C-alpha cells in the first residue's frame, strides 16, 4: 500500500515551513505546492530538502509547482490523479499577508486560493484544513 501524505500549500512561507517541520518531526510525508520557491526553511533555520514529486513520489518531502489562484492549482489532470492516490489531507496555508497589497491580489490569493483548495479537497475526497 502507498504511504499517504499531507498536501500543503504555502509550504515555503513562514507558517507553512513550520507545518512542514512539525509534520516531519512526526515522521509524516509532505507534498508541498510551490509557486516559485522550492526551499523550505523553518524558524530554527532547519532546511527541508524537497524532491520533485515526479522524480520520486515516495520521498519524505516532495514538491509540485502550481498556483493556488488557478482551478486545480493549475496542475494537470494526470498529476492531480497521481496526487489523489497519495494525499490523505489537504492543508491550505498559502496567502498574502502584505497589508499594502492590492485588493485584487487579496481576492485572487486569499479568497480564490481558499475556493480552489476546497474544490480540490472535494475532488480528492480528503479533508481540508484551512490555516487563517
PDB file of C-alpha atoms in Angstrom:
ATOM      1  CA  UNK A   1       0.000   0.000   0.000  1.00  0.00           C
ATOM      2  CA  UNK A   2       1.201   3.513  -0.828  1.00  0.00           C
ATOM      3  CA  UNK A   3       2.093   5.638   2.186  1.00  0.00           C
ATOM      4  CA  UNK A   4      -0.285   8.590   2.346  1.00  0.00           C
ATOM      5  CA  UNK A   5       0.913  12.184   2.616  1.00  0.00           C
ATOM      6  CA  UNK A   6      -0.199  15.634   3.664  1.00  0.00           C
ATOM      7  CA  UNK A   7      -0.596  18.046   0.745  1.00  0.00           C
ATOM      8  CA  UNK A   8       0.395  21.557   1.836  1.00  0.00           C
ATOM      9  CA  UNK A   9       0.021  24.913   0.122  1.00  0.00           C
ATOM     10  CA  UNK A  10       2.262  27.756   1.257  1.00  0.00           C
ATOM     11  CA  UNK A  11       4.945  25.369   2.490  1.00  0.00           C
ATOM     12  CA  UNK A  12       7.822  27.746   1.814  1.00  0.00           C
ATOM     13  CA  UNK A  13       6.168  30.560   3.787  1.00  0.00           C
ATOM     14  CA  UNK A  14       6.557  31.343   7.482  1.00  0.00           C
ATOM     15  CA  UNK A  15       3.577  29.303   8.715  1.00  0.00           C
ATOM     16  CA  UNK A  16       3.835  26.583   6.088  1.00  0.00           C
ATOM     17  CA  UNK A  17       7.512  25.898   6.810  1.00  0.00           C
ATOM     18  CA  UNK A  18       6.615  25.357  10.471  1.00  0.00           C
ATOM     19  CA  UNK A  19       3.867  22.946   9.415  1.00  0.00           C
ATOM     20  CA  UNK A  20       6.448  21.019   7.348  1.00  0.00           C
ATOM     21  CA  UNK A  21       8.809  20.977  10.338  1.00  0.00           C
ATOM     22  CA  UNK A  22       6.147  19.600  12.687  1.00  0.00           C
ATOM     23  CA  UNK A  23       4.922  17.029  10.187  1.00  0.00           C
ATOM     24  CA  UNK A  24       8.441  15.760   9.559  1.00  0.00           C
ATOM     25  CA  UNK A  25       9.094  15.609  13.318  1.00  0.00           C
ATOM     26  CA  UNK A  26       6.075  13.275  13.436  1.00  0.00           C
ATOM     27  CA  UNK A  27       7.586  11.282  10.530  1.00  0.00           C
ATOM     28  CA  UNK A  28       4.789  12.310   8.161  1.00  0.00           C
ATOM     29  CA  UNK A  29       5.274  12.607   4.407  1.00  0.00           C
ATOM     30  CA  UNK A  30       4.591  16.048   2.922  1.00  0.00           C
ATOM     31  CA  UNK A  31       3.830  17.153  -0.619  1.00  0.00           C
ATOM     32  CA  UNK A  32       4.276  20.916  -0.959  1.00  0.00           C
ATOM     33  CA  UNK A  33       2.625  23.018  -3.634  1.00  0.00           C
ATOM     34  CA  UNK A  34       5.107  25.702  -4.589  1.00  0.00           C
ATOM     35  CA  UNK A  35       4.694  28.686  -6.845  1.00  0.00           C
ATOM     36  CA  UNK A  36       8.294  29.839  -7.098  1.00  0.00           C
ATOM     37  CA  UNK A  37      10.478  28.671  -4.241  1.00  0.00           C
ATOM     38  CA  UNK A  38      11.321  25.029  -3.515  1.00  0.00           C
ATOM     39  CA  UNK A  39      13.417  25.826  -0.442  1.00  0.00           C
ATOM     40  CA  UNK A  40      11.695  25.134   2.870  1.00  0.00           C
ATOM     41  CA  UNK A  41      13.372  26.593   5.966  1.00  0.00           C
ATOM     42  CA  UNK A  42      11.697  26.664   9.376  1.00  0.00           C
ATOM     43  CA  UNK A  43      12.103  29.380  12.031  1.00  0.00           C
ATOM     44  CA  UNK A  44      15.021  27.480  13.611  1.00  0.00           C
ATOM     45  CA  UNK A  45      16.895  27.590  10.298  1.00  0.00           C
ATOM     46  CA  UNK A  46      16.423  23.884   9.527  1.00  0.00           C
ATOM     47  CA  UNK A  47      16.185  23.236   5.815  1.00  0.00           C
ATOM     48  CA  UNK A  48      13.916  20.514   4.486  1.00  0.00           C
ATOM     49  CA  UNK A  49      15.139  19.381   1.078  1.00  0.00           C
ATOM     50  CA  UNK A  50      12.211  18.784  -1.250  1.00  0.00           C
ATOM     51  CA  UNK A  51      12.322  16.389  -4.182  1.00  0.00           C
ATOM     52  CA  UNK A  52      10.292  16.862  -7.341  1.00  0.00           C
ATOM     53  CA  UNK A  53       7.191  14.667  -6.895  1.00  0.00           C
ATOM     54  CA  UNK A  54       7.532  13.418 -10.488  1.00  0.00           C
ATOM     55  CA  UNK A  55      11.100  12.228  -9.805  1.00  0.00           C
ATOM     56  CA  UNK A  56      10.402  10.412  -6.508  1.00  0.00           C
ATOM     57  CA  UNK A  57       6.824  10.488  -5.215  1.00  0.00           C
ATOM     58  CA  UNK A  58       7.833   8.416  -2.161  1.00  0.00           C
ATOM     59  CA  UNK A  59      10.428  10.916  -0.851  1.00  0.00           C
ATOM     60  CA  UNK A  60       9.717  12.329   2.652  1.00  0.00           C
ATOM     61  CA  UNK A  61       9.212  15.876   1.317  1.00  0.00           C
ATOM     62  CA  UNK A  62       8.237  16.431  -2.296  1.00  0.00           C
ATOM     63  CA  UNK A  63       7.011  19.422  -4.243  1.00  0.00           C
ATOM     64  CA  UNK A  64       4.816  20.150  -7.218  1.00  0.00           C
ATOM     65  CA  UNK A  65       4.753  23.500  -8.971  1.00  0.00           C
ATOM     66  CA  UNK A  66       1.397  25.191  -9.271  1.00  0.00           C
ATOM     67  CA  UNK A  67      -0.641  28.262  -8.458  1.00  0.00           C
ATOM     68  CA  UNK A  68      -3.403  28.423  -5.826  1.00  0.00           C
ATOM     69  CA  UNK A  69      -5.102  31.121  -7.904  1.00  0.00           C
ATOM     70  CA  UNK A  70      -5.866  28.580 -10.646  1.00  0.00           C
ATOM     71  CA  UNK A  71      -8.573  25.890 -10.549  1.00  0.00           C
ATOM     72  CA  UNK A  72      -6.957  22.585  -9.564  1.00  0.00           C
ATOM     73  CA  UNK A  73      -3.976  24.755  -8.576  1.00  0.00           C
ATOM     74  CA  UNK A  74      -3.026  24.733 -12.256  1.00  0.00           C
ATOM     75  CA  UNK A  75      -1.973  21.073 -12.026  1.00  0.00           C
ATOM     76  CA  UNK A  76      -2.584  18.739 -14.938  1.00  0.00           C
ATOM     77  CA  UNK A  77      -5.382  16.189 -14.768  1.00  0.00           C
ATOM     78  CA  UNK A  78      -2.782  13.404 -14.742  1.00  0.00           C
ATOM     79  CA  UNK A  79      -0.807  14.928 -11.873  1.00  0.00           C
ATOM     80  CA  UNK A  80      -3.967  15.558  -9.834  1.00  0.00           C
ATOM     81  CA  UNK A  81      -4.935  11.904 -10.330  1.00  0.00           C
ATOM     82  CA  UNK A  82      -1.494  10.731  -9.171  1.00  0.00           C
ATOM     83  CA  UNK A  83      -1.683  13.003  -6.135  1.00  0.00           C
ATOM     84  CA  UNK A  84      -5.197  11.781  -5.301  1.00  0.00           C
ATOM     85  CA  UNK A  85      -3.749   8.298  -4.752  1.00  0.00           C
ATOM     86  CA  UNK A  86      -1.276   9.613  -2.173  1.00  0.00           C
ATOM     87  CA  UNK A  87      -2.916  12.550  -0.386  1.00  0.00           C
ATOM     88  CA  UNK A  88      -4.867  11.949   2.837  1.00  0.00           C
ATOM     89  CA  UNK A  89      -5.478  15.603   3.816  1.00  0.00           C
ATOM     90  CA  UNK A  90      -5.034  18.999   2.159  1.00  0.00           C
ATOM     91  CA  UNK A  91      -3.668  21.782   4.393  1.00  0.00           C
ATOM     92  CA  UNK A  92      -4.131  25.217   2.848  1.00  0.00           C
ATOM     93  CA  UNK A  93      -1.793  27.853   4.297  1.00  0.00           C
ATOM     94  CA  UNK A  94      -0.952  29.867   1.170  1.00  0.00           C
ATOM     95  CA  UNK A  95      -1.990  33.517   1.343  1.00  0.00           C
ATOM     96  CA  UNK A  96      -0.667  37.014   1.051  1.00  0.00           C
ATOM     97  CA  UNK A  97      -0.141  38.917   4.275  1.00  0.00           C
ATOM     98  CA  UNK A  98       1.151  42.061   2.585  1.00  0.00           C
ATOM     99  CA  UNK A  99      -1.003  44.809   4.062  1.00  0.00           C
ATOM    100  CA  UNK A 100      -0.069  47.055   1.133  1.00  0.00           C
ATOM    101  CA  UNK A 101      -1.177  44.528  -1.497  1.00  0.00           C
ATOM    102  CA  UNK A 102      -3.892  45.490  -3.940  1.00  0.00           C
ATOM    103  CA  UNK A 103      -7.425  44.260  -3.214  1.00  0.00           C
ATOM    104  CA  UNK A 104      -7.299  42.227  -6.425  1.00  0.00           C
ATOM    105  CA  UNK A 105      -4.305  40.253  -5.126  1.00  0.00           C
ATOM    106  CA  UNK A 106      -6.098  39.524  -1.835  1.00  0.00           C
ATOM    107  CA  UNK A 107      -9.111  38.286  -3.784  1.00  0.00           C
ATOM    108  CA  UNK A 108      -7.027  36.089  -6.094  1.00  0.00           C
ATOM    109  CA  UNK A 109      -4.750  34.565  -3.466  1.00  0.00           C
ATOM    110  CA  UNK A 110      -6.713  34.545  -0.241  1.00  0.00           C
ATOM    111  CA  UNK A 111     -10.299  34.128  -1.454  1.00  0.00           C
ATOM    112  CA  UNK A 112      -9.724  32.349  -4.772  1.00  0.00           C
ATOM    113  CA  UNK A 113      -6.967  30.185  -3.296  1.00  0.00           C
ATOM    114  CA  UNK A 114      -9.265  29.010  -0.488  1.00  0.00           C
ATOM    115  CA  UNK A 115     -12.037  28.296  -3.005  1.00  0.00           C
ATOM    116  CA  UNK A 116      -9.652  26.286  -5.186  1.00  0.00           C
ATOM    117  CA  UNK A 117      -8.319  24.386  -2.157  1.00  0.00           C
ATOM    118  CA  UNK A 118     -11.853  23.409  -1.125  1.00  0.00           C
ATOM    119  CA  UNK A 119     -12.667  22.267  -4.662  1.00  0.00           C
ATOM    120  CA  UNK A 120      -9.503  20.159  -4.866  1.00  0.00           C
ATOM    121  CA  UNK A 121     -10.136  18.572  -1.459  1.00  0.00           C
ATOM    122  CA  UNK A 122     -13.613  17.630  -2.701  1.00  0.00           C
ATOM    123  CA  UNK A 123     -12.167  16.246  -5.948  1.00  0.00           C
ATOM    124  CA  UNK A 124      -9.720  14.097  -3.964  1.00  0.00           C
ATOM    125  CA  UNK A 125     -12.271  13.148  -1.300  1.00  0.00           C
ATOM    126  CA  UNK A 126      -9.982  14.299   1.527  1.00  0.00           C
ATOM    127  CA  UNK A 127     -10.408  16.645   4.496  1.00  0.00           C
ATOM    128  CA  UNK A 128      -9.350  20.276   4.145  1.00  0.00           C
ATOM    129  CA  UNK A 129      -7.513  22.095   6.917  1.00  0.00           C
ATOM    130  CA  UNK A 130      -7.639  25.853   6.373  1.00  0.00           C
ATOM    131  CA  UNK A 131      -4.965  27.950   8.078  1.00  0.00           C
ATOM    132  CA  UNK A 132      -6.009  31.554   8.578  1.00  0.00           C
TER     133      UNK A 132
END
